[in-house]
Coordinates of C-alpha atoms in Angstrom, one line a residue:
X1 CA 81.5 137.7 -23.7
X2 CA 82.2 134.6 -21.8
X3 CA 84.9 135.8 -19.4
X4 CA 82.4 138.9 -18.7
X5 CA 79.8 136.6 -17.9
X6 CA 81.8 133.8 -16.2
X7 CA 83.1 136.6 -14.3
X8 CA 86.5 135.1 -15.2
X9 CA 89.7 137.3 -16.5
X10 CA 90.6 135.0 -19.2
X11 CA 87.6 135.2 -22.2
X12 CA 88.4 131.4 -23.1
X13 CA 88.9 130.1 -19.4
X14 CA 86.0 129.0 -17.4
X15 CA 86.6 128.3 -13.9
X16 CA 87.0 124.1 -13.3
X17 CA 86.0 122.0 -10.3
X18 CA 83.7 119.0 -9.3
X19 CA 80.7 121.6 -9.4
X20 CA 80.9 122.9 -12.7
X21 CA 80.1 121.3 -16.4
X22 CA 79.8 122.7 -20.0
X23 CA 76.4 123.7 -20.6
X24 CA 74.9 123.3 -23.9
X25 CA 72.6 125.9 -23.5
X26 CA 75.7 128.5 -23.3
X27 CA 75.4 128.1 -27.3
X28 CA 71.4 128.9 -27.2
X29 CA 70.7 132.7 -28.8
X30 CA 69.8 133.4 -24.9
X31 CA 73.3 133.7 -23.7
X32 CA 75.4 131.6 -21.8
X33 CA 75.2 130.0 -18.3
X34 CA 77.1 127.2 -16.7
X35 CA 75.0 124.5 -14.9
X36 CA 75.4 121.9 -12.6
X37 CA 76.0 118.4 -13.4
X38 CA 72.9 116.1 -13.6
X39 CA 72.6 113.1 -12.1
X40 CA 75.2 110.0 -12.4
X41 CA 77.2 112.9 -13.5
X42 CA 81.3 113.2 -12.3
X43 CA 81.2 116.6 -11.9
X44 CA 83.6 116.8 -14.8
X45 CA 81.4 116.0 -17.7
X46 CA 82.2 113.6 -20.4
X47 CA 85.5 112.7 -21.2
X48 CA 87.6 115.7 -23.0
X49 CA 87.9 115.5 -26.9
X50 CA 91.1 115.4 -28.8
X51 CA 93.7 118.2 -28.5
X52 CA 91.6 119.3 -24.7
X53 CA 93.0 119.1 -21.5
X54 CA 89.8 119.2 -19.4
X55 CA 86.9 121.0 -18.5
X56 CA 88.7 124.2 -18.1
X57 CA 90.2 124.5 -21.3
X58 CA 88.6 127.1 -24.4
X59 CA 85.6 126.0 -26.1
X60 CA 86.5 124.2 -29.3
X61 CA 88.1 125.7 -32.4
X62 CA 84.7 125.7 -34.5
X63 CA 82.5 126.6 -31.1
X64 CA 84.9 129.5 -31.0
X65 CA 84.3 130.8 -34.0
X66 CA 80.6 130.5 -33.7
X67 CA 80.9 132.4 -31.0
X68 CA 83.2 135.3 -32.3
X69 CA 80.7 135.9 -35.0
X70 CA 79.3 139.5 -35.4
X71 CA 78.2 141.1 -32.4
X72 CA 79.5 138.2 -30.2
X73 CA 82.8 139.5 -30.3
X74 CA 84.1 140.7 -27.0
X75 CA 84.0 144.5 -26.8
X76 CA 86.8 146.2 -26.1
X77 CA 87.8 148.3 -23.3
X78 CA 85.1 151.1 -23.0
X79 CA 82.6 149.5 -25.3
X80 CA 79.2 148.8 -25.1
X81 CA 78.3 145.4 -24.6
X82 CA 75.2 143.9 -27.2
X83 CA 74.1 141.4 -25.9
X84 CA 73.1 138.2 -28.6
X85 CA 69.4 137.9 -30.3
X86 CA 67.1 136.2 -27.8
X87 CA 65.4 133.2 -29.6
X88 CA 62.2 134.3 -31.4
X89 CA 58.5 132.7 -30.7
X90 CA 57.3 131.4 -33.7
X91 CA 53.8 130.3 -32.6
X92 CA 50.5 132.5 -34.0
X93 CA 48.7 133.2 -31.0
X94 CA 48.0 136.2 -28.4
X95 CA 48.7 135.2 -25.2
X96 CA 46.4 136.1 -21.9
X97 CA 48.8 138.3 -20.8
X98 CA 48.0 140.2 -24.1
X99 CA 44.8 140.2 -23.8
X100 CA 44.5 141.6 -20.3
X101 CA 46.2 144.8 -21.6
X102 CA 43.1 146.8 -21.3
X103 CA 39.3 146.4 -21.8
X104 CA 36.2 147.1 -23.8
X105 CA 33.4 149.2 -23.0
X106 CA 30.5 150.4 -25.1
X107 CA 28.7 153.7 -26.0
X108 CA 26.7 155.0 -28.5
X109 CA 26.5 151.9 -30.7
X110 CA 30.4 151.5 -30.2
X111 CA 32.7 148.9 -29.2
X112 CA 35.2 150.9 -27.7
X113 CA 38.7 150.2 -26.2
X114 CA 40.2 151.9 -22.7
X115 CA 43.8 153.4 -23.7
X116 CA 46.4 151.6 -22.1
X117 CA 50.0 151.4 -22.2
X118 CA 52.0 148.8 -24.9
X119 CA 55.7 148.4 -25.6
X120 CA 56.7 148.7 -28.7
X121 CA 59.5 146.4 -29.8
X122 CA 62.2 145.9 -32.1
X123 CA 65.8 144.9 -32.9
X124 CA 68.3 147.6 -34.5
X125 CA 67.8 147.4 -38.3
X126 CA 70.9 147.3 -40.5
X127 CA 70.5 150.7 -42.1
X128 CA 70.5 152.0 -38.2
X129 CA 73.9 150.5 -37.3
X130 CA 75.6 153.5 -37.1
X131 CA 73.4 156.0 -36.3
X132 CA 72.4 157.5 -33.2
X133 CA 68.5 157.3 -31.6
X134 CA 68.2 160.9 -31.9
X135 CA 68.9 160.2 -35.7
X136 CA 66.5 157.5 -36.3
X137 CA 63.7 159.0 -33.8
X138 CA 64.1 162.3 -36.2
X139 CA 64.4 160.6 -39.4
X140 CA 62.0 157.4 -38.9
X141 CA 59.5 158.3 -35.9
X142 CA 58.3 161.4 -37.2
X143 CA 54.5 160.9 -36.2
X144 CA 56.2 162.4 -32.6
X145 CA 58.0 165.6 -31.8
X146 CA 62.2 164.5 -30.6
X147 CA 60.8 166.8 -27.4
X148 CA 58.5 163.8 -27.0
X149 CA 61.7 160.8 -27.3
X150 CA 63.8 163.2 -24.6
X151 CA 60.4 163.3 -22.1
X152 CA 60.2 159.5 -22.9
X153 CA 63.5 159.1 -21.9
X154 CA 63.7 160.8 -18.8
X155 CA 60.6 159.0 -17.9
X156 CA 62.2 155.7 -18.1
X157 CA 60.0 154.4 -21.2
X158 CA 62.5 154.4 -23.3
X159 CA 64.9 151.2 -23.1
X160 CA 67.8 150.0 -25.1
X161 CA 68.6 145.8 -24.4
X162 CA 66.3 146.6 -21.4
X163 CA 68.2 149.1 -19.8
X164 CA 66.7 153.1 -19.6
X165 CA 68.2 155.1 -22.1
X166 CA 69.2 158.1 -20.7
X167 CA 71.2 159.9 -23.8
X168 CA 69.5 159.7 -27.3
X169 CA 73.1 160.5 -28.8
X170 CA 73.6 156.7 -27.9
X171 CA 75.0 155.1 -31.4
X172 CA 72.9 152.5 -32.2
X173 CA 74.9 148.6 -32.7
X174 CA 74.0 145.5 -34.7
X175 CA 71.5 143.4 -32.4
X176 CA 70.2 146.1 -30.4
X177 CA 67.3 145.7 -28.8
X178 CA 64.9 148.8 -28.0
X179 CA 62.1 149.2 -26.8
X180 CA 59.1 151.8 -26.4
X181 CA 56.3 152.6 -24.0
X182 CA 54.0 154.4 -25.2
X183 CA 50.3 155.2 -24.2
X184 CA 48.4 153.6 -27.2
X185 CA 44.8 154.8 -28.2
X186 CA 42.4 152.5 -30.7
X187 CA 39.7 153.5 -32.1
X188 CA 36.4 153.1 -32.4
X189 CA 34.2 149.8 -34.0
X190 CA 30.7 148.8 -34.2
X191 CA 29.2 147.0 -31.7
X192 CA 27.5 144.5 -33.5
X193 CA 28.8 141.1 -32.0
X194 CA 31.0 138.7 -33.9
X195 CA 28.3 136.0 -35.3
X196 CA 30.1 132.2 -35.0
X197 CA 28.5 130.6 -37.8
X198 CA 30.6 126.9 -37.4
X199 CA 32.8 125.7 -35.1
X200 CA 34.4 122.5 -35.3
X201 CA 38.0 120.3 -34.5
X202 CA 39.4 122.1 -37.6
X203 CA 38.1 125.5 -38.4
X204 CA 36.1 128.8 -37.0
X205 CA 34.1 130.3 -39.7
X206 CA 32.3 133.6 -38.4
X207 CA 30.5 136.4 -39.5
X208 CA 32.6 139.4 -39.1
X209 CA 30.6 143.0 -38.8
X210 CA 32.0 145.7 -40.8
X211 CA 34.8 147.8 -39.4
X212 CA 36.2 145.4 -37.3
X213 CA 40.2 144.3 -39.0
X214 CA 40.8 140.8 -39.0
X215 CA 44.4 141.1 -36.8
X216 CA 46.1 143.3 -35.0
X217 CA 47.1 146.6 -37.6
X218 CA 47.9 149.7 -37.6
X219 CA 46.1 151.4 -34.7
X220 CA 44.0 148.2 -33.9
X221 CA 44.9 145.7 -31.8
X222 CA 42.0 144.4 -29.3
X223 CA 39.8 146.2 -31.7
X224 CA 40.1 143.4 -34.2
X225 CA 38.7 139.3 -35.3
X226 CA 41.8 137.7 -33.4
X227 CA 41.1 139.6 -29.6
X228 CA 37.4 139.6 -29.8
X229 CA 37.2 135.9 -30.5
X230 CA 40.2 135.4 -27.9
X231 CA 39.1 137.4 -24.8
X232 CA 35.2 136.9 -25.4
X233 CA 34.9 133.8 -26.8
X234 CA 37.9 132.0 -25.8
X235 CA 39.1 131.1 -29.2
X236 CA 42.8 131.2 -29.4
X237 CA 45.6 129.8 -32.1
X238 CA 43.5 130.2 -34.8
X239 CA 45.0 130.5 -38.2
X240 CA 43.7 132.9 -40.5
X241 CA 43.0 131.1 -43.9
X242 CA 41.6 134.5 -46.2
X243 CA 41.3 138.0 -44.9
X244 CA 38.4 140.5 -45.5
X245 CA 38.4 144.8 -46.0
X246 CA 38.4 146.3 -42.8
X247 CA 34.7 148.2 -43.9
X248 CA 33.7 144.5 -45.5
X249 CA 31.4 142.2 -43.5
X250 CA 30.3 138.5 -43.6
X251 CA 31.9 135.1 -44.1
X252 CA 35.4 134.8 -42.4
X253 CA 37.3 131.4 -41.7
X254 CA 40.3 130.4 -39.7
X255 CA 41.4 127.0 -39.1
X256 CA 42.5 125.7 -35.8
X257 CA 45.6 123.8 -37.3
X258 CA 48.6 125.0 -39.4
X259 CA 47.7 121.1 -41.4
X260 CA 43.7 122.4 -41.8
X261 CA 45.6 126.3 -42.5
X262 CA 47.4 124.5 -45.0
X263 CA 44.8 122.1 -46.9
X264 CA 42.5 125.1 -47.3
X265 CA 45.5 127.7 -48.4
X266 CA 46.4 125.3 -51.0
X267 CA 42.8 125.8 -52.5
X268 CA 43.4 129.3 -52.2
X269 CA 46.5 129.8 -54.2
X270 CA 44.8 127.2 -56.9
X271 CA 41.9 129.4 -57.4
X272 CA 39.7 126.3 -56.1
X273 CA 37.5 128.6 -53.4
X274 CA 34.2 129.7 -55.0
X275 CA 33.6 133.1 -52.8
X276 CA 30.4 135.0 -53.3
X277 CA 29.7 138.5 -52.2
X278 CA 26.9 140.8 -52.1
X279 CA 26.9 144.7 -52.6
X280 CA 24.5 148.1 -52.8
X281 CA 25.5 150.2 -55.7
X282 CA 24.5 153.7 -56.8
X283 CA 22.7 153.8 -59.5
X284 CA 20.7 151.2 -62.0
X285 CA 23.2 148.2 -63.1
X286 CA 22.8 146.4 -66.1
X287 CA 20.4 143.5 -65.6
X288 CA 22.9 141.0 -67.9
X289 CA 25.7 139.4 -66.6
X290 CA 28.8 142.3 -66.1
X291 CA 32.5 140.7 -66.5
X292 CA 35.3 143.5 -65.8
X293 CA 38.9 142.4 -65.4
X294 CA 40.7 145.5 -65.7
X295 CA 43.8 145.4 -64.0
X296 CA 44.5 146.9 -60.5
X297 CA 47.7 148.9 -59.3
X298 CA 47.8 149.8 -55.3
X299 CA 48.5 153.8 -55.3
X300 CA 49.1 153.6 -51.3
X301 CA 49.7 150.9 -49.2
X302 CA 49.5 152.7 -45.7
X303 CA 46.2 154.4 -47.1
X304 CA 44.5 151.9 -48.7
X305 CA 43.9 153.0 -52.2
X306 CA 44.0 151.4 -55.7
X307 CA 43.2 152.2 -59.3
X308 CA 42.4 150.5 -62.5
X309 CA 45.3 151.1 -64.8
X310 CA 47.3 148.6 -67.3
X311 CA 50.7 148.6 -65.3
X312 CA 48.3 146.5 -62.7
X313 CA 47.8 143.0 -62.2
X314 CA 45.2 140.9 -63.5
X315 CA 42.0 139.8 -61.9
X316 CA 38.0 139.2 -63.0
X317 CA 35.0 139.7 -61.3
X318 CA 31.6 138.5 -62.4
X319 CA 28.6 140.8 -61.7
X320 CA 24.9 139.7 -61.4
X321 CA 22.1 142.5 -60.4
X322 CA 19.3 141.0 -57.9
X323 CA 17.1 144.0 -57.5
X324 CA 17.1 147.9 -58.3
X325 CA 14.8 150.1 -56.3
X326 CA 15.1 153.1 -58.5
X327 CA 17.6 154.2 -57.0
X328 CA 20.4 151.4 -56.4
X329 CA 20.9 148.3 -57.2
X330 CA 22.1 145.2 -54.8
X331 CA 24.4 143.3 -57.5
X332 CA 25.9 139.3 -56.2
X333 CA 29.5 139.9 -56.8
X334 CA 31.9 136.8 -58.2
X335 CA 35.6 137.3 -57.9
X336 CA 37.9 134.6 -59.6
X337 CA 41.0 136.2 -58.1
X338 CA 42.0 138.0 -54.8
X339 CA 43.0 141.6 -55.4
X340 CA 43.2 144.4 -53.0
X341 CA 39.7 146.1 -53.0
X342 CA 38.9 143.9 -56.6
X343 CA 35.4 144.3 -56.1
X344 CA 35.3 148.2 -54.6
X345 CA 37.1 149.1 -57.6
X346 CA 35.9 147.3 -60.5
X347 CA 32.6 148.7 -59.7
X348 CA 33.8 152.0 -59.2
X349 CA 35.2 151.5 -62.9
X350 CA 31.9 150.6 -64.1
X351 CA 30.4 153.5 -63.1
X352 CA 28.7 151.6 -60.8
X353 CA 30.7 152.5 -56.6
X354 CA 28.9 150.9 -53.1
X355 CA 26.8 153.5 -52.0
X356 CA 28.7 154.4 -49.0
X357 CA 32.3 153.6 -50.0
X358 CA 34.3 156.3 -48.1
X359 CA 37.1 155.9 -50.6
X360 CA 35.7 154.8 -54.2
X361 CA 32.5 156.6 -54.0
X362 CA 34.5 160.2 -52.9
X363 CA 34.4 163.7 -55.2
X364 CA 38.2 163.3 -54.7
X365 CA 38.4 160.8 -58.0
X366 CA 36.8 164.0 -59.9
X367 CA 33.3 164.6 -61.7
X368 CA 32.7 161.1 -62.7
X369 CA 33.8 159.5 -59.4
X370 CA 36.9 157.5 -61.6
X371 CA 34.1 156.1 -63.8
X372 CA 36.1 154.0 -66.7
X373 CA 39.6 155.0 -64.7
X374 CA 39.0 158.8 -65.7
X375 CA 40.7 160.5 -62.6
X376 CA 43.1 163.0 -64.1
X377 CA 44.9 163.4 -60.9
X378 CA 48.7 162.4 -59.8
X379 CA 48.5 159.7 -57.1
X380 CA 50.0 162.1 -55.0
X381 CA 47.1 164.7 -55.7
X382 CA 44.2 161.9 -55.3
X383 CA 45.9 160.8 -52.0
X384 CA 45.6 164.5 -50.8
X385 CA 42.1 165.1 -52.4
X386 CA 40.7 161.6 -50.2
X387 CA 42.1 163.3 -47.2
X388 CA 41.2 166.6 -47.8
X389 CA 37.4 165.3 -48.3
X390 CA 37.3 163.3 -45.3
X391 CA 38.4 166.4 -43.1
X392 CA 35.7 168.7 -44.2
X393 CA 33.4 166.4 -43.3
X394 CA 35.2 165.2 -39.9
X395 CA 35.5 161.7 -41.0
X396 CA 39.1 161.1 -41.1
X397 CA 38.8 158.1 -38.9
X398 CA 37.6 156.3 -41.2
X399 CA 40.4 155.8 -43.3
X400 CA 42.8 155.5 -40.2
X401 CA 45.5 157.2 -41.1
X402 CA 48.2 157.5 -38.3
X403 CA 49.8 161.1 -38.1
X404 CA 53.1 159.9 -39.6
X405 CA 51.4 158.5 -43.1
X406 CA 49.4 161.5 -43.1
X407 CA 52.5 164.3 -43.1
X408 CA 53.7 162.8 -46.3
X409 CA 50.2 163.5 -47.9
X410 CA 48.9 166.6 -46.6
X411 CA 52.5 168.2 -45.5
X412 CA 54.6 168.6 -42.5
X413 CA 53.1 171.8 -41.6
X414 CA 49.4 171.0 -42.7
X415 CA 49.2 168.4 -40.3
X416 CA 51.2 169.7 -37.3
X417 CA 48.2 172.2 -36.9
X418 CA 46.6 171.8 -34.0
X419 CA 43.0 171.8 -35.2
X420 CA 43.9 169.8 -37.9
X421 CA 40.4 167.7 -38.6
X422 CA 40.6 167.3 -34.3
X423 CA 40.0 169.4 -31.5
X424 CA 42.6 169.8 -28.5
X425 CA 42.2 169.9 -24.7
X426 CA 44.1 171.4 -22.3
X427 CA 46.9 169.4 -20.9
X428 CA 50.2 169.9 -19.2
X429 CA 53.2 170.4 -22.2
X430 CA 55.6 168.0 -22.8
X431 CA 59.2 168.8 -22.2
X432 CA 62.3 167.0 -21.1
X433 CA 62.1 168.0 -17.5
X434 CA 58.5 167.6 -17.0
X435 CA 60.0 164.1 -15.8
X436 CA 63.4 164.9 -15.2
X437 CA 64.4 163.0 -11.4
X438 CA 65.9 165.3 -9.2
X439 CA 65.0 163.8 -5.8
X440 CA 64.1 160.9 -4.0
X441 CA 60.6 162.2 -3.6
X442 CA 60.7 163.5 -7.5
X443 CA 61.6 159.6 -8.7
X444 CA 58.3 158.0 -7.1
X445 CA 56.1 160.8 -9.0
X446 CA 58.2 159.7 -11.7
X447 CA 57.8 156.7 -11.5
X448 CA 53.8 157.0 -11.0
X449 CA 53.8 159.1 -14.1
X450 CA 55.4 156.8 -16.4
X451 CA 54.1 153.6 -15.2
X452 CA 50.3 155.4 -15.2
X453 CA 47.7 152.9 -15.9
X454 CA 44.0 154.2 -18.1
X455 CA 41.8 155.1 -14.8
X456 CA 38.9 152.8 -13.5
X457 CA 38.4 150.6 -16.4
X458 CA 35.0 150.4 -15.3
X459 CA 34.7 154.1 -14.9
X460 CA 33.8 156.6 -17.8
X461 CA 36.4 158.9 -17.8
X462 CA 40.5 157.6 -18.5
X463 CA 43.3 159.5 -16.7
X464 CA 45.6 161.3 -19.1
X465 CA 49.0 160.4 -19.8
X466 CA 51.3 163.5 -19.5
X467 CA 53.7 162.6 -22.1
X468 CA 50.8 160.8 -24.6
X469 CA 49.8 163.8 -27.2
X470 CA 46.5 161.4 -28.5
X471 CA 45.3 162.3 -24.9
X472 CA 45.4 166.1 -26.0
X473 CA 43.5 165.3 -29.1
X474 CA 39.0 165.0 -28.9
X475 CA 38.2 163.1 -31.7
X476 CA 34.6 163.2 -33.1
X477 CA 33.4 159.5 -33.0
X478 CA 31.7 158.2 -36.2
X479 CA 28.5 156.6 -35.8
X480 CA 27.8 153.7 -36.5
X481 CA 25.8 154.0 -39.7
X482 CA 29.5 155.6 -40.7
X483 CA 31.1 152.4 -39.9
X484 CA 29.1 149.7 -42.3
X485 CA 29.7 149.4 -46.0
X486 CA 27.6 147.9 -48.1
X487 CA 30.1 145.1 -49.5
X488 CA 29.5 141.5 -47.5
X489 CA 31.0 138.1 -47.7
X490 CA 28.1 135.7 -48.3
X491 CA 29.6 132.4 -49.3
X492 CA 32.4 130.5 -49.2
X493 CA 33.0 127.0 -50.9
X494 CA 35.8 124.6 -50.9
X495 CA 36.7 120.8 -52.4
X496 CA 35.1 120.1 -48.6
X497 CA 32.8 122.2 -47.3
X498 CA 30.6 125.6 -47.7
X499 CA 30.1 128.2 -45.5
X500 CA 27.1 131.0 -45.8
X501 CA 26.1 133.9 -44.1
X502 CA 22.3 134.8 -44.0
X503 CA 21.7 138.3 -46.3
X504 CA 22.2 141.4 -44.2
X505 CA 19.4 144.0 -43.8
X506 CA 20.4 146.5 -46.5
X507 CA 20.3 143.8 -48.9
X508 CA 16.7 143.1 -48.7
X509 CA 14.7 144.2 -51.6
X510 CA 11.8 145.9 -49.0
X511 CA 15.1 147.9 -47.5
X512 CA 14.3 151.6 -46.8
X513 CA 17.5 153.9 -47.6
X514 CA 16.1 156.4 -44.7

């Protein structure tokens, strides 16, 4: 590695002279470089160590060794050179160059985002070593079609340790990076503005609307807490201290400073934070005091589902009913641990689900709705009953599935149908040579094609990405009734402080349902 970078035929020889130094950064995960000496230097560094003849000689024995390790080998003739890891940035925040990656607009009651273009990033994982990216595209990137990879390749989007990959029979090496343009769609969110409730030299505490994710996920990324508060409000580095349920609204805090991030996480993990919630239940709870702590097991992490059953782990949740309109009931909710959906689904146990859960309150969980953990239903059946349900009644979304957790659940075939709970436009088909360079004049179209940005961002209409199959695809938006649940966050209390949230609308005893 260093005689190809020294440009040098012997790998342990640099070339000497008044001009030229050791540089420590040659042993920084960037690579090497030679520098020149600073000031009050002699142009021959300090004085050579024992068993070294000068500045020319190999680095030292243990240096050398460093240096030979894995992937920093020198390849042989005819091998492909992999270049060393690049040095990782370990700070929390977004950057502005992230968040000018696209922009919002609004429409019908939505916040919504303008597609844009995102790379996709990631160093060759160990069971990839090996393997060619035809391999792992067919094997692990299944939500596209390999005719997709081979258009994304010819299109220059596709790059392995920033150089175009050309041939997806490429074998894949320890420490390579690759990386992936794609044309990336988000959807939908109400747009009901972030509330800040307090901000001071140690925390933001705000009050998040429902739908909204707290970070980047998934298909979200400006649709979330972190970019709203950073691009509209200018609130950057935050550290999140407790997270909420996408669909679950109110009381959110993040601290500005990993010591305030950790004072406040260290009353998390000792149970010290008194959190109070409020909810809207079907149906006419009991007026005394309801303690459930039935244990909860997470059927699907990529869809978001749990279940009371014993193999679970513990939690408790206090329940106190504050009205009951004949109808349903708004219940203050007390949880003394932090489980996935704790409260969703200890209510659903009770018999008891939020009036518009769209997963605990489904006819997927069976007559009685999973009352007392009665489902009779495989995970693998209940996963494909929530989906099927949401289909029929074009509300998919909601659950944000990406294609490639869906196939698993629905089937291969199931979901490769084109009207499959969407409806398709016309649009040029993808194939390999739809961007295949033939000419001078072909490479600048090319090039136009796969560098195209999302239109006017301050027009109504986005151009379409020819190789992007979610620009085929018209998705029904949900409105925005669809996209609030009746579960908020309405206090928060620490050793130090307490945060509220006033009580939203459909909490109010004079509330009509209509």
């Amino acid at each position: 590695m260093w005689a190809r970078l020294a440009g040098v035929a012997d790998p342990w020889m640099l070339l000497g002279g008044s001009r030229v130094c050791w540089s420590l950064a040659a042993l920084a995960p960037g690579g090497c470089r030679m520098e020149e000496p600073g000031p009050g230097s002699s142009g021959v560094g300090d004085a050579p160590g024992p068993g070294s003849s000068g500045v020319g000689d190999a680095p030292p024995p243990a240096k050398r060794r460093r240096l030979l390790a894995g992937e920093e080998k020198r390849p042989g003739r005819g091998e492909r050179y992999v270049p060393p890891p690049r040095k990782r940035n370990l700070g929390v925040s977004f950057s502005e160059t992230h968040f000018a990656e696209t922009r919002y607009y609004f429409e019908g009651g939505l916040r919504k985002v303008r597609p844009y273009h995102f790379d996709f990033q990631t160093y060759c994982k160990g069971r990839w070593v090996g393997k060619s990216l035809l391999h792992v595209f067919s094997t692990e990137f299944r939500a596209q079609p390999i005719d997709y990879y081979r258009a994304a390749a010819s299109a220059g989007r596709l790059r392995l340790n920033e150089q175009p990959v050309r041939d997806l029979g490429i074998v894949l090496k320890n420490n390579d990076f690759l990386r992936n343009t794609v044309h990336r769609h988000e959807p939908p969110v109400t747009a009901q503005p972030i509330q800040i409730l307090v901000e001071n030299d140690e925390v933001v505490v705000v009050d998040k609307p429902s739908s909204l994710p707290v970070h980047p996920c998934g298909r979200f990324r400006h649709n979330t807490v972190i970019f709203i508060l950073g691009k509209e409000h200018n609130l950057k580095e935050l550290h999140t201290i407790h997270r909420l349920d996408r669909m679950t609204s109110g009381v959110l805090i993040f601290a500005k400073t990993a010591e305030v991030s950790k004072r406040i996480d260290e009353q998390v993990r000792q149970r010290q934070l008194e959190k109070e919630y409020v909810c809207r239940v079907l149906g006419e709870f009991p007026e005394n005091e309801v303690t459930c702590e039935e244990p909860i097991l997470v059927v699907s992490y990529k869809v978001g589902v749990c279940r009371v059953d014993p193999k679970g782990k513990s939690c408790k949740t206090v329940f106190q009913r504050l009205s009951y309109n004949g109808k349903t009931s708004v219940v203050k909710c007390f949880p003394f641990t932090g489980r996935t959906h704790q409260i969703r689904v200890h209510l659903q146990f009770l018999g008891y689900p939020i009036v518009n859960d769209p997963i605990y309150n489904m006819e997927a969980w069976g007559p009685t709705k999973g009352k007392g953990g009665e489902i009779n239903k495989t995970d693998e059946e209940l996963l494909r009953a929530l989906v099927e349900e949401h289909c029929s009644k074009q509300s998919l979304s909601i659950l944000d599935i990406s294609e490639e957790d869906l196939k698993p659940i629905v089937g291969s075939e199931e979901c490769d149908r084109s009207d499959y709970c969407t409806k398709t436009v016309e649009i040029t088909p993808i194939s390999a040579d739809s961007c295949r360079i033939e000419d001078s004049k072909d490479q600048k179209e090319a090039e136009i094609l796969a560098s195209s940005s999302s239109g006017n961002q301050d027009g109504q209409t986005e151009e379409k990405d020819p190789l992007c199959e979610e620009c085929k695809i018209v998705r029904q938006d949900p409105s925005p009734r669809e996209l609030v649940m009746y579960l908020h966050a309405l206090r928060y209390k620490g050793a130090e402080f307490e945060y509220n949230s006033k009580m939203p609308d459909w909490a109010l005893e004079d509330w009509d349902e209509s």
